Coordinates of C-alpha atoms in Angstrom, one line a residue:
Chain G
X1 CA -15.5 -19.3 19.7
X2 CA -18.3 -17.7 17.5
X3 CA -20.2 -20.3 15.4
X4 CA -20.9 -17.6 12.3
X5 CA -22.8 -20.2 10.8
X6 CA -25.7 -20.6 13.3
X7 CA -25.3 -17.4 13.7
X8 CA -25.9 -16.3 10.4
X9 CA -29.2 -18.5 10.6
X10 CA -30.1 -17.1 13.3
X11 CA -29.7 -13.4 12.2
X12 CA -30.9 -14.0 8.6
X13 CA -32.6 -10.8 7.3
X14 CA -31.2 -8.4 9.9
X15 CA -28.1 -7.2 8.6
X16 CA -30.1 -5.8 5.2
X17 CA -27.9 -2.6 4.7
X18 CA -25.1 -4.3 3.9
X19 CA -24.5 -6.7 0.1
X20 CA -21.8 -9.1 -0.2
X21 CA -22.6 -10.2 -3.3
X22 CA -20.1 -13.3 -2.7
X23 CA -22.1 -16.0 -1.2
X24 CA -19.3 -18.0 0.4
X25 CA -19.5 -15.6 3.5
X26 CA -22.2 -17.6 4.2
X27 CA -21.3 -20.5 4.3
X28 CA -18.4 -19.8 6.5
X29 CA -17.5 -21.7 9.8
X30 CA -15.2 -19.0 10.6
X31 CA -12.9 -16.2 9.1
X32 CA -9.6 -14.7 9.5
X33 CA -9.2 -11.1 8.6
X34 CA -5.4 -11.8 7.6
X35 CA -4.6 -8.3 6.7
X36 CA -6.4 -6.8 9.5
X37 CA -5.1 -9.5 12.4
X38 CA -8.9 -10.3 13.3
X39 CA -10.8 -13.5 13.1
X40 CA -14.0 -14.1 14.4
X41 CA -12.8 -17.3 15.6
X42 CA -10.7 -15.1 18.1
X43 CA -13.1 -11.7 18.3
X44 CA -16.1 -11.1 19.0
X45 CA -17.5 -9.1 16.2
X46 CA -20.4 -8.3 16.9
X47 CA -19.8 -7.2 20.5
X48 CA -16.8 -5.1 19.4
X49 CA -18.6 -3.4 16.0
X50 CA -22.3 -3.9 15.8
X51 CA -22.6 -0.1 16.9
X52 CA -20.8 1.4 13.8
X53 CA -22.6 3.7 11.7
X54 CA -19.2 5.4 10.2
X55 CA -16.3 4.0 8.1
X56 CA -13.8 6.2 7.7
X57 CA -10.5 5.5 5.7
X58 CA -7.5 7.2 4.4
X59 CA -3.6 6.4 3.3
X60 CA -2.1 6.5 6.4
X61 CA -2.0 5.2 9.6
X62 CA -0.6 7.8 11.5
X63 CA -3.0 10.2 9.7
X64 CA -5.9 7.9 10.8
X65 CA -4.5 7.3 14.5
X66 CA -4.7 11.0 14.8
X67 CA -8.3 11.8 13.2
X68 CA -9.2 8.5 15.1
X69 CA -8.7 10.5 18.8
X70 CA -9.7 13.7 16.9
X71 CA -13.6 12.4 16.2
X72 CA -13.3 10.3 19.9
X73 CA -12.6 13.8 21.7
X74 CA -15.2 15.7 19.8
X75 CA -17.8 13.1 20.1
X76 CA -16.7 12.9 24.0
X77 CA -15.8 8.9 23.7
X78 CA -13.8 7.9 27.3
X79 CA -12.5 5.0 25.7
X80 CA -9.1 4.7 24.3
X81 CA -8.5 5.0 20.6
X82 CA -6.2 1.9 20.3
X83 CA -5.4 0.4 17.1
X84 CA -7.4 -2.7 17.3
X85 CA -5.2 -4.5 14.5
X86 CA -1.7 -3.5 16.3
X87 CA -1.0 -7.2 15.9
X88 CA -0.1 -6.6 12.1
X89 CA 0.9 -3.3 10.4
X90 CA -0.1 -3.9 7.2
X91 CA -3.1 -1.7 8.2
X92 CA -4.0 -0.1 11.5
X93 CA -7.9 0.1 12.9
X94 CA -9.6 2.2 15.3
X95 CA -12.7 3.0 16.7
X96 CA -14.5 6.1 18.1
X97 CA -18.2 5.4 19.3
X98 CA -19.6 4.7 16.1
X99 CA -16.8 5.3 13.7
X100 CA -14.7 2.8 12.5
X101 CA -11.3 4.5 11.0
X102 CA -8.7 2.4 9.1
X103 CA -5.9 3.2 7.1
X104 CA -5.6 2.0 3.4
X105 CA -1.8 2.2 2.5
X106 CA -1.1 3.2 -1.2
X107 CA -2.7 2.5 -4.6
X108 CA -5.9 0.2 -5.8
X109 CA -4.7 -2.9 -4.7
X110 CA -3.8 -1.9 -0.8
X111 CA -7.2 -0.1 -0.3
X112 CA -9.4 -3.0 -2.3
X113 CA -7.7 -5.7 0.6
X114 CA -9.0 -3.4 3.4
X115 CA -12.2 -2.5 2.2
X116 CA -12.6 -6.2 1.6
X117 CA -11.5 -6.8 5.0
X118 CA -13.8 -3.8 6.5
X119 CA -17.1 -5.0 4.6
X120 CA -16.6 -8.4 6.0
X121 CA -15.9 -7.2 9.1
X122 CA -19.4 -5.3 9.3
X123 CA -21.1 -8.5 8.1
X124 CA -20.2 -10.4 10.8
X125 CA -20.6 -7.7 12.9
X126 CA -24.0 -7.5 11.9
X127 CA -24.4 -3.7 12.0
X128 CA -27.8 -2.7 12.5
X129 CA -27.5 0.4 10.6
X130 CA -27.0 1.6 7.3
X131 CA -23.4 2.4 7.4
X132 CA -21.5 5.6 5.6
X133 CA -17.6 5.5 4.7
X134 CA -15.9 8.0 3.9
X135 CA -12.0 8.5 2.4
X136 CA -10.2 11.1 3.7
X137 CA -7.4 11.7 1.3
X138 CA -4.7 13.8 0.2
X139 CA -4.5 14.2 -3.4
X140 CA -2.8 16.4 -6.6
X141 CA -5.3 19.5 -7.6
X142 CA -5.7 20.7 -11.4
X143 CA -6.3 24.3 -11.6
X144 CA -6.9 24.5 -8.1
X145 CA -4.9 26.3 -4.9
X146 CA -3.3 23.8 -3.1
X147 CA -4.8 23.4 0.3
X148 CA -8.0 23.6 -1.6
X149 CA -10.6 20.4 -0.3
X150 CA -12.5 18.8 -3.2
X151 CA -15.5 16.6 -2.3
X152 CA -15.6 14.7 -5.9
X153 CA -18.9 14.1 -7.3
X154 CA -17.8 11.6 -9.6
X155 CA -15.0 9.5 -10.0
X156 CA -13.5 8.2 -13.2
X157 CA -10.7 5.9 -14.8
X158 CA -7.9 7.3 -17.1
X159 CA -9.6 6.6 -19.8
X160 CA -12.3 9.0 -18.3
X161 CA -14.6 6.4 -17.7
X162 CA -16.9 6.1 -14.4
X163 CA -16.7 2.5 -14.2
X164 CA -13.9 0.7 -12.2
X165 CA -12.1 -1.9 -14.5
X166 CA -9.3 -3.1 -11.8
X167 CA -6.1 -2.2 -13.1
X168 CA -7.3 1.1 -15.2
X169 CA -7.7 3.7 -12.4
X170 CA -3.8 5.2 -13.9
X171 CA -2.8 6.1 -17.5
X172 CA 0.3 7.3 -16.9
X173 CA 2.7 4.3 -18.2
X174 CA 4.9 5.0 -20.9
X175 CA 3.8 8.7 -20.9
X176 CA 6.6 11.5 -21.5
X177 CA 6.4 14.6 -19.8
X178 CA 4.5 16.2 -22.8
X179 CA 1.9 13.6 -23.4
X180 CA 1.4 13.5 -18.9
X181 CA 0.9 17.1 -19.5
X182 CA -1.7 17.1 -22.0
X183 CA -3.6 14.4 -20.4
X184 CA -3.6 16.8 -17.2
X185 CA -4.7 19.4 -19.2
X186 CA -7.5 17.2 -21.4
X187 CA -8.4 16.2 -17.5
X188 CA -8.8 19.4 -16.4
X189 CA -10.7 20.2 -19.7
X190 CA -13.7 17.6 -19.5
X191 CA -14.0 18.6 -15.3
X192 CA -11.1 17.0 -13.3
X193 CA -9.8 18.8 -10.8
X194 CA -7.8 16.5 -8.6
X195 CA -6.2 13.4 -8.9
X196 CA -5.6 9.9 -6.5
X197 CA -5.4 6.4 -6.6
X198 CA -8.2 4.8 -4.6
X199 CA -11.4 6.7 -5.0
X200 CA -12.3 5.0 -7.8
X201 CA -12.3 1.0 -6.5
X202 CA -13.6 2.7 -2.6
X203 CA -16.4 3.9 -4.8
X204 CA -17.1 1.1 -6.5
X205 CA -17.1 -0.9 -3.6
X206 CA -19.5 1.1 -1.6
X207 CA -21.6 0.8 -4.7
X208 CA -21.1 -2.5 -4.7
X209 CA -22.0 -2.9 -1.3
X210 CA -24.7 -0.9 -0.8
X211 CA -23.7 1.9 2.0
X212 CA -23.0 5.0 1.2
X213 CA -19.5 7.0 0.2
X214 CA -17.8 9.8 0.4
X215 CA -14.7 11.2 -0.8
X216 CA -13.0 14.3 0.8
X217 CA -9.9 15.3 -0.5
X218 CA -7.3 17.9 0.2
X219 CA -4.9 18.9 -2.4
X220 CA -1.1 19.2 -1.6
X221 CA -0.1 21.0 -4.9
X222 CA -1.5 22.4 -8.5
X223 CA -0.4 19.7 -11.1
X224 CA -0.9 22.0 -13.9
X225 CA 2.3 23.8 -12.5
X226 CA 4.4 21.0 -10.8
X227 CA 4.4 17.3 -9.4
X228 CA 6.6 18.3 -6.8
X229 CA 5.0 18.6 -2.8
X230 CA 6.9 21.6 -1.5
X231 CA 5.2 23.1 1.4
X232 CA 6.3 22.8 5.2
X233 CA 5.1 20.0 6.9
X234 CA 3.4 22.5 9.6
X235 CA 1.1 23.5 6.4
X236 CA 0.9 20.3 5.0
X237 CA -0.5 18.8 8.8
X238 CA -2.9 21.9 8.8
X239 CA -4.0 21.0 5.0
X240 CA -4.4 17.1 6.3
X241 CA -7.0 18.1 8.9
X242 CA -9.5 19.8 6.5
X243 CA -11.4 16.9 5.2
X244 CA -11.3 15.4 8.5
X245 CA -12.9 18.7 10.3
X246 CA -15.5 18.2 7.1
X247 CA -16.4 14.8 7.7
X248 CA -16.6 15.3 11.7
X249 CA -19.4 17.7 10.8
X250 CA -21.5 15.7 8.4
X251 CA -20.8 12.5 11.5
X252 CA -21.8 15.1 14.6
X253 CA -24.5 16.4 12.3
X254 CA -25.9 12.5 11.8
X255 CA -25.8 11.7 15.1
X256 CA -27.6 14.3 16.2
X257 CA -30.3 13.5 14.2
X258 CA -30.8 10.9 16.4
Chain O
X1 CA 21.9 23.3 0.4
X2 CA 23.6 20.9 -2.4
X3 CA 23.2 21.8 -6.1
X4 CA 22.5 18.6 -7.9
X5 CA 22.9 20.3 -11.8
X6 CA 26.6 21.4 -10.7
X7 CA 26.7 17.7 -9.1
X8 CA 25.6 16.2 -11.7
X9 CA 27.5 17.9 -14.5
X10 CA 30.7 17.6 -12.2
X11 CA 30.1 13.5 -11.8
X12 CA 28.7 12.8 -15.0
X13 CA 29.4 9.2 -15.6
X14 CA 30.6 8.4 -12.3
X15 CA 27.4 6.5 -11.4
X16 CA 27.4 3.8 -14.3
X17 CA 25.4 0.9 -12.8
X18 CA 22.1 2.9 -12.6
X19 CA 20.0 3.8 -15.5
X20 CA 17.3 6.4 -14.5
X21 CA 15.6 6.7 -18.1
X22 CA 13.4 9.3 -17.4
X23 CA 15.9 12.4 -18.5
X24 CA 14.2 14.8 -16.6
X25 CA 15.9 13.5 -13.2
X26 CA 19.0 15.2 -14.8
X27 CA 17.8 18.6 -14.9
X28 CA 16.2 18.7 -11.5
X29 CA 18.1 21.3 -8.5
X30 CA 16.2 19.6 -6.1
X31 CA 14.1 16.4 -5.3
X32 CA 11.8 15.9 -2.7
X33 CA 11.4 12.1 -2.5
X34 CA 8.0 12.9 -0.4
X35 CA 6.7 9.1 0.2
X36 CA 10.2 8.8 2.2
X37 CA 10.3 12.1 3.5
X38 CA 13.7 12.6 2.1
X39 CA 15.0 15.9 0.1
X40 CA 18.0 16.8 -1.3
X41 CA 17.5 20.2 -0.3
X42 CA 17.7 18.8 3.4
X43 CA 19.6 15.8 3.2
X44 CA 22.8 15.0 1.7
X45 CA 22.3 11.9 0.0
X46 CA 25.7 11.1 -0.8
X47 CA 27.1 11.3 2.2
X48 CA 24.0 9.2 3.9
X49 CA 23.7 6.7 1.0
X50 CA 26.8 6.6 -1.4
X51 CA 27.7 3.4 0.2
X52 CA 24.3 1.2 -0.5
X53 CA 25.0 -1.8 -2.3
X54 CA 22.3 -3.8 -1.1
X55 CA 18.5 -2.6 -1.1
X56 CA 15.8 -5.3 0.8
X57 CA 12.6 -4.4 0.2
X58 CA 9.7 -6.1 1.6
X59 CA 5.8 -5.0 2.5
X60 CA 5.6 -4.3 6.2
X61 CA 7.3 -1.7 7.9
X62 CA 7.9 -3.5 11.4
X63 CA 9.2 -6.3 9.5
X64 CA 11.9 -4.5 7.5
X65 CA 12.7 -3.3 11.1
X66 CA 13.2 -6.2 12.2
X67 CA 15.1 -7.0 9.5
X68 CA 17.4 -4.1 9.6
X69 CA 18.1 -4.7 13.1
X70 CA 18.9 -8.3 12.1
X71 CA 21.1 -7.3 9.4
X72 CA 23.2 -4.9 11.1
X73 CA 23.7 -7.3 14.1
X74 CA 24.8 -9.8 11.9
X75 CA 26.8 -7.2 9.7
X76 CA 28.5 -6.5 13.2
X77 CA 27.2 -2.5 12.8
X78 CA 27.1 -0.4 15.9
X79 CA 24.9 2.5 14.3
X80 CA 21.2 1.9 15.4
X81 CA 19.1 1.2 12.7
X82 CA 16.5 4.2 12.9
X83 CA 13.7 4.8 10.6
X84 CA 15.0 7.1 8.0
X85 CA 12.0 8.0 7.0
X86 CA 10.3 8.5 10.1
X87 CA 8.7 12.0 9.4
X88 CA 6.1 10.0 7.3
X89 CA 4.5 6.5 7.7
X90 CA 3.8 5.7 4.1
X91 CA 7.2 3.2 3.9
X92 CA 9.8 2.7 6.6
X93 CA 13.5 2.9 5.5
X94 CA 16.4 1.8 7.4
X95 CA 20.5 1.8 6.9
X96 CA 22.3 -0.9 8.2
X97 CA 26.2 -0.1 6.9
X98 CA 25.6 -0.8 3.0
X99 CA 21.9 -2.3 2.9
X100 CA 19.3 -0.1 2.5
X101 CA 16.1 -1.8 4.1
X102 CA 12.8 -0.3 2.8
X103 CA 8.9 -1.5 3.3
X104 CA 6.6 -1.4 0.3
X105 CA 3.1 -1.8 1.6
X106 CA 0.6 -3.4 -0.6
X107 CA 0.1 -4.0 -4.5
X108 CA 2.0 -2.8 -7.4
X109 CA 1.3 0.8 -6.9
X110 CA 2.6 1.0 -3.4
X111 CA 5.5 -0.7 -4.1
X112 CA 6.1 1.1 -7.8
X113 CA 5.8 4.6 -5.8
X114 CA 8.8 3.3 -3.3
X115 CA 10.8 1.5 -6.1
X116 CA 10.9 5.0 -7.6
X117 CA 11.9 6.9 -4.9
X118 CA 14.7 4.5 -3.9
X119 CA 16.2 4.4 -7.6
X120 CA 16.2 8.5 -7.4
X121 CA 18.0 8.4 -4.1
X122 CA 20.5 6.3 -5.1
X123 CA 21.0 8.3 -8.3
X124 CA 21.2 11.1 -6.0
X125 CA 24.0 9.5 -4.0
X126 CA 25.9 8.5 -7.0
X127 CA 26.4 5.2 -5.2
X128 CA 29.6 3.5 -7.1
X129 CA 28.7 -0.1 -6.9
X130 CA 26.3 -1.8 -8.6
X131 CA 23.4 -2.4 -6.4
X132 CA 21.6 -5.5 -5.8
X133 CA 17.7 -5.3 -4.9
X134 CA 15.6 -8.1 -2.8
X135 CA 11.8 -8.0 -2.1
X136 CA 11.7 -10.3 0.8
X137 CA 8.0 -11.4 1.3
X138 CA 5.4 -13.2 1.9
X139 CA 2.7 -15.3 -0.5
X140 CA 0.4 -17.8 -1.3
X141 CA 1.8 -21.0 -2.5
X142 CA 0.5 -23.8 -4.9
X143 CA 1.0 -27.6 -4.5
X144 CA 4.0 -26.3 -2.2
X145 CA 3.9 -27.0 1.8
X146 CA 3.1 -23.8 3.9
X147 CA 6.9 -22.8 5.0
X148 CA 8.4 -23.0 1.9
X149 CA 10.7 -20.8 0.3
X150 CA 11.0 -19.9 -3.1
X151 CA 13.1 -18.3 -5.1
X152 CA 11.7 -17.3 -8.4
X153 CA 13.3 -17.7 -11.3
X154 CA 10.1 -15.9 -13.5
X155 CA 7.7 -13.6 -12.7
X156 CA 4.9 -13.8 -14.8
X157 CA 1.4 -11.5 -15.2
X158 CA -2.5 -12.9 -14.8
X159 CA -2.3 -13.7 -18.6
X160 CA 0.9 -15.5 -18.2
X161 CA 3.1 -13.1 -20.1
X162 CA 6.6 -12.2 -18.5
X163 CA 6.1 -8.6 -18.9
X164 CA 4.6 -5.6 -16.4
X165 CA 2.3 -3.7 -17.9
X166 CA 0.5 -1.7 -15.3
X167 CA -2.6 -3.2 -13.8
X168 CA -2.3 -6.6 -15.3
X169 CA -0.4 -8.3 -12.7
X170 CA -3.6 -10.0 -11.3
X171 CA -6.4 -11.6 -13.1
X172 CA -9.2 -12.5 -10.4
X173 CA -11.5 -9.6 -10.4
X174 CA -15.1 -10.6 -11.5
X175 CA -13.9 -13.9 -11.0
X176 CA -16.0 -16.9 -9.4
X177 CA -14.4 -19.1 -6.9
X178 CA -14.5 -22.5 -9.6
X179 CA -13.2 -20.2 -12.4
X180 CA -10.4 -19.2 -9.4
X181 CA -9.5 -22.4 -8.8
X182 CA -9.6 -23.3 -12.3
X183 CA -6.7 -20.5 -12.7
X184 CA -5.4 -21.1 -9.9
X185 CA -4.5 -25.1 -11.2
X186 CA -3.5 -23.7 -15.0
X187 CA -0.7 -21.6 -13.2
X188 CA 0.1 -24.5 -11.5
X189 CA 0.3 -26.8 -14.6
X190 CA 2.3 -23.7 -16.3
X191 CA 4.4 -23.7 -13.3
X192 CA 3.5 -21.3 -11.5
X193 CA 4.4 -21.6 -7.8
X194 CA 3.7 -18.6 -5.7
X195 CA 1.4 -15.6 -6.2
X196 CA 2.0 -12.5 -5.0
X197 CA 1.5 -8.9 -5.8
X198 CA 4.6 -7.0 -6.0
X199 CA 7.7 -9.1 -8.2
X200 CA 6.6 -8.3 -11.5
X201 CA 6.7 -4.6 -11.4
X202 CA 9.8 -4.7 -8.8
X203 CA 11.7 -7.2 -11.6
X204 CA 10.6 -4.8 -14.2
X205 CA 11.7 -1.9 -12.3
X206 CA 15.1 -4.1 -11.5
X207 CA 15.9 -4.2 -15.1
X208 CA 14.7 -0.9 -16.4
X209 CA 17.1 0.6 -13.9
X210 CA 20.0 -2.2 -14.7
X211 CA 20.4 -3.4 -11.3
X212 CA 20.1 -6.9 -9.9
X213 CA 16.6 -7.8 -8.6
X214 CA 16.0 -11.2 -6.3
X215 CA 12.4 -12.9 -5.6
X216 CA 12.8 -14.7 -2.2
X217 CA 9.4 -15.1 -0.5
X218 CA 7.9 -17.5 1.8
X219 CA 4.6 -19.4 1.5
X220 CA 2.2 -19.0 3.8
X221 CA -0.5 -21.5 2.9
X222 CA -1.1 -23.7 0.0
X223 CA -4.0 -21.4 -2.5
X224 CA -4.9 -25.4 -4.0
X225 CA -6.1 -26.1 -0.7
X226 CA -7.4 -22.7 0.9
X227 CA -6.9 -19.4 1.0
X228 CA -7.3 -18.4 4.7
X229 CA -4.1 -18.1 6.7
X230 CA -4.7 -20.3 9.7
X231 CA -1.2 -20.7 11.1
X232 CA 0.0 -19.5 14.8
X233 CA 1.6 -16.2 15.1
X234 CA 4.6 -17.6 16.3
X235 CA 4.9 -20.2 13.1
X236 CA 4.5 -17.8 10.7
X237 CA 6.8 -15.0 12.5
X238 CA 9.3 -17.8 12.0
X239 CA 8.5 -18.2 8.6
X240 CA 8.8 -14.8 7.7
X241 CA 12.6 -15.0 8.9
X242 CA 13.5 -17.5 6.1
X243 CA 13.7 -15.3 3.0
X244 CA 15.6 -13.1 5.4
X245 CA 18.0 -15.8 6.6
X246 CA 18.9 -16.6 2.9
X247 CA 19.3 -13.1 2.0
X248 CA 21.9 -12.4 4.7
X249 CA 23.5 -15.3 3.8
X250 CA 23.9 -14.2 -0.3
X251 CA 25.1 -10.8 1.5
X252 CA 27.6 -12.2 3.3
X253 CA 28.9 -14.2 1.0
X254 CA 29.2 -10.9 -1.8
X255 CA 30.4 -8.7 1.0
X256 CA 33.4 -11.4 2.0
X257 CA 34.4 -11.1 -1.9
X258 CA 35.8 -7.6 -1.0

């Protein structure tokens, strides 16, 4: 059973990439990653995730499982990918060398629980490195072919805003078809060109936290002309891969810089 | 291939109890419910669904399995409860004779995308009875003992209103821990019992579409005293059987009425 506290003493000063801004984490005696089945009064975290240099996240699990044995066979990693938080399945974790993947379910709410989860994670951990995350995300386009990978520069609320106000990443409530449809196109207008639901708070968060994001998405359809998915899954699987062959080479290019 | 414009037109009014508000539904010749997976251009929805008079809904996948499985023992059905909705992992749905068993995942935009989906199915299946919804889940009590059940009888937002507007069913973000606690206590002086993150919008959702909706969630730990989960796997896997236990038992009893 790790003492975090004396550890935490102990270790003061050498975890500086990271900022939790709340300072209860310090004061912990232990804590129990509920929605990630992990507690350091049970795991070891800095034995099983000091290494990690990569986050990398995305809607679903199955997705990450995949990309998770994808980036461990490219970066030539003997050990399994097993999902280190099979015990729950609100969320399921892997790890590949360096890179930590995690899936973050649906919406703001669902990816804000596992980035909290994450972050803590890596503070306990206390990763030596500055640490990158990346979301790997589908998405709807605007103006764009579908199958077309966006790499947002910025990301902003429905009101337009690049600020993350919990609860204002979506303006679609109440909206008829007409009114969605002019938003889409007034989105398009001032630089949108694709749409999802968590880059905003993952952003924030890495902000808030000090490491570095990304956002890679691939589009599954033009929402200037539908809001219906309606290619074969054998295309949409191919689509899914793209940001993930992207972020593999910014990770192989990193580590080689070492 | 079924035509759902020829459908419609030819049942029109033969599916009273639902209320799909959004007209558009009625003009559509296909649907591609894509966060289950389901199409009516590949499944015939009447003939898998017409029959649904219950829908359980509840956040993890494994635990609506278990559920389904639990259900169709009990319901004495011999068809095995498969994951409908297997060709994607975003939500798990499962059949068990007339309940249809779904998981939500996390937060009001998980579980709105789902709620949507399973209204248009059942639309789609021009299910005859009027259809009774459950989210059976988990949460954090107040002033309650870890175990308990409840039952709401109000689902209220941060600000205390007993509405759903979008991204107002929590209030904590920016929060300190005192001012936290300090709402934590009002909700409890208000009368507020349980929080969690999904009944307000699945209520709302309930009665925009004019069906039944039950709350029936379990606490897992009292938020006046804590807010880490500290309880043996086995304890709260038992717990998490209670809302279920009731649920069957309210199923029962409607299904014995025929």
């Amino acid at each position: 059973m790790e003492n975090i506290n004396e550890d935490i003493l102990k270790l003061k000063g050498e975890a500086p990439h990271l900022e939790i801004k709340n300072d209860l984490i310090r004061n912990m005696t232990s804590d129990n990653l509920y929605h990630l089945a992990l507690s350091t009064r049970t795991h070891n975290f800095k034995e099983m995730f000091q290494d990690i240099k990569f986050v990398c996240v995305g809607g679903s699990s199955k997705r990450m499982e995949k990309f998770a044995q994808f980036i461990a066979s490219e970066l030539g990693i003997k050990t399994p990918c097993i999902n280190l938080a099979s015990e729950t399945d609100r969320y399921a974790l892997f790890k590949a060398g360096p890179v930590l993947i995690a899936s973050h379910g649906i919406g703001t709410p669902s990816i804000s629980i596992v980035m909290h989860e994450i972050l803590k994670l890596l503070y306990h951990a206390r990763c030596q490195d500055k640490v990158t995350f990346f979301r790997l995300g589908t998405c709807g386009g605007l103006g764009l072919k579908p199958g077309t990978v966006v790499i947002s520069d910025t990301a902003v609320d429905g009101l337009f805003r690049e600020k993350y106000e919990a609860r204002l990443d979506g303006a679609f409530c109440g909206y008829t078809q007409d009114q969605k449809m002019a938003f889409l196109i007034e989105a398009y207008k001032k630089g949108v060109r694709n749409i999802e639901m968590e880059s905003l708070c993952f952003l924030a968060m890495c902000h808030q936290a000090n490491v570095k994001g990304a956002v890679i998405c691939v589009t599954l359809l033009d929402r200037l002309k539908s809001d219906q998915i309606s290619e074969t899954k054998t295309t949409l699987k191919e689509w899914e891969e793209r940001p993930a062959k992207i972020a593999l080479r910014y990770i192989k290019s990193e580590l080689s810089k070492n």
